[in-house]
Amino acid sequence: MKLIREIRTLYDVQQLLKRFNVFVYVGKRLWDIELMAIEVDNLYQAGVLDKDLYMQAKLVLRKEHRIEEELNQENKSPY
């Protein structure tokens, strides 16, 4: 299996989780991102992720979560 050295996209986070047989699909993108963040935390606490990969994954997830929340706010706008 290919060794992951850099995580830049949500797809990269999905591939990282897939290495540990963690597949996330809840049905709503925001919820998927939140569940992925929990799974990444669990893998780090279990000692199977190094700090660098953990931090990269968390930054990507935080960015994607913010973007998704902004899109949801725009869609709720009465204008």
Short mmCIF file of C-alpha atoms in Angstrom, two decimals, residues 11-71:
data_model
loop_
_atom_site.label_atom_id
_atom_site.label_comp_id
_atom_site.label_asym_id
_atom_site.label_seq_id
_atom_site.Cartn_x
_atom_site.Cartn_y
_atom_site.Cartn_z
CA TYR A 11 -9.73 12.94 -0.67
CA ASP A 12 -6.28 12.48 0.91
CA VAL A 13 -7.90 12.24 4.35
CA GLN A 14 -10.33 9.64 3.00
CA GLN A 15 -7.43 7.63 1.61
CA LEU A 16 -5.61 7.85 4.95
CA LEU A 17 -8.66 6.53 6.78
CA LYS A 18 -9.12 3.83 4.17
CA ARG A 19 -5.66 2.47 5.08
CA PHE A 20 -7.17 1.61 8.47
CA ASN A 21 -10.43 0.24 7.01
CA VAL A 22 -12.39 3.32 8.06
CA PHE A 23 -14.99 4.27 5.48
CA VAL A 24 -17.15 7.29 6.22
CA TYR A 25 -20.41 8.08 4.47
CA VAL A 26 -23.24 9.50 6.52
CA GLY A 27 -25.05 11.19 3.66
CA LYS A 28 -24.39 14.83 4.43
CA ARG A 29 -20.97 16.25 3.62
CA LEU A 30 -20.71 18.30 6.81
CA TRP A 31 -21.47 15.25 8.93
CA ASP A 32 -18.96 13.18 6.96
CA ILE A 33 -16.25 15.75 7.70
CA GLU A 34 -17.12 15.80 11.40
CA LEU A 35 -17.04 12.00 11.62
CA MET A 36 -13.72 11.89 9.76
CA ALA A 37 -12.29 14.33 12.32
CA ILE A 38 -13.40 12.02 15.14
CA GLU A 39 -11.86 9.00 13.42
CA VAL A 40 -8.56 10.85 12.83
CA ASP A 41 -8.52 11.81 16.53
CA ASN A 42 -9.09 8.17 17.51
CA LEU A 43 -6.29 6.93 15.25
CA TYR A 44 -3.89 9.51 16.68
CA GLN A 45 -4.82 8.65 20.26
CA ALA A 46 -4.31 4.96 19.46
CA GLY A 47 -0.78 5.81 18.34
CA VAL A 48 -1.10 4.67 14.73
CA LEU A 49 -0.80 8.16 13.21
CA ASP A 50 2.25 10.32 13.67
CA LYS A 51 1.82 13.93 14.76
CA ASP A 52 2.66 15.39 11.33
CA LEU A 53 0.00 13.39 9.45
CA TYR A 54 -2.49 14.03 12.23
CA MET A 55 -1.99 17.79 12.07
CA GLN A 56 -2.19 17.86 8.27
CA ALA A 57 -5.42 15.87 8.32
CA LYS A 58 -6.96 18.05 11.03
CA LEU A 59 -6.10 21.24 9.13
CA VAL A 60 -7.70 19.93 5.94
CA LEU A 61 -10.80 18.82 7.83
CA ARG A 62 -11.08 22.17 9.62
CA LYS A 63 -10.81 24.04 6.30
CA GLU A 64 -13.38 21.82 4.59
CA HIS A 65 -15.74 22.12 7.56
CA ARG A 66 -15.52 25.92 7.44
CA ILE A 67 -16.17 25.97 3.69
CA GLU A 68 -19.16 23.66 4.05
CA GLU A 69 -20.64 25.77 6.85
CA GLU A 70 -20.25 28.92 4.74
CA LEU A 71 -22.02 27.24 1.83
#
